Amino acid sequence: MAQSDTAGQQLLSRLEGRKCEFCSDGTLVRGIFKGNAAVICEECDTPAAQSW
Ligand SMILES: [Zn+2]
């Protein structure tokens, strides 16, 4: 469990700060989507990745 948590955190770290794929000028920031850690566009709230 701890290992997959770490992998999830690394995935979020990689995605954080990237440009959103779904809108023109959003940036991905860390947040919570449906109760899980995720990276979400600050403009359109689209989750780019989810950590299960
Ligand atoms: Zn967006």
XYZ file of C-alpha atoms and ligand atoms in Angstrom:
53
model
C 0.000 0.000 0.000
C 2.726 2.435 0.953
C 4.514 1.620 -2.267
C 1.530 2.391 -4.493
C 0.928 5.573 -2.472
C 4.446 6.683 -3.274
C 3.977 5.902 -6.963
C 0.782 7.926 -6.928
C 2.529 10.868 -5.298
C 5.310 10.723 -7.884
C 2.746 10.709 -10.678
C 1.043 13.752 -9.173
C 4.412 15.479 -8.808
C 5.168 14.904 -12.473
C 1.829 16.257 -13.620
C 1.739 19.239 -11.293
C 2.480 22.494 -13.099
C 1.812 21.124 -16.571
C -0.513 22.828 -18.992
C -4.032 21.544 -19.099
C -4.902 19.415 -22.140
C -8.546 20.445 -22.062
C -8.453 24.215 -22.083
C -6.114 26.818 -23.514
C -4.485 28.379 -20.480
C -5.146 26.245 -17.431
C -2.362 24.903 -15.248
C -2.553 21.665 -13.337
C -2.471 21.943 -9.570
C -2.805 19.405 -6.801
C -6.221 18.899 -5.369
C -8.825 16.367 -4.423
C -11.175 14.780 -6.926
C -13.980 12.570 -5.628
C -12.142 12.175 -2.353
C -8.845 11.101 -3.909
C -5.604 12.952 -4.418
C -5.513 14.264 -7.953
C -4.028 16.894 -10.213
C -6.731 19.225 -11.397
C -6.807 22.099 -13.845
C -7.222 25.363 -11.988
C -9.240 26.798 -14.863
C -11.670 24.040 -15.861
C -11.399 21.661 -12.878
C -10.699 18.696 -15.124
C -8.688 16.045 -13.299
C -5.563 15.037 -15.205
C -4.702 12.094 -13.003
C -6.067 10.341 -10.014
C -4.307 8.337 -7.377
C -6.249 5.289 -6.304
Zn -8.256 23.149 -18.070
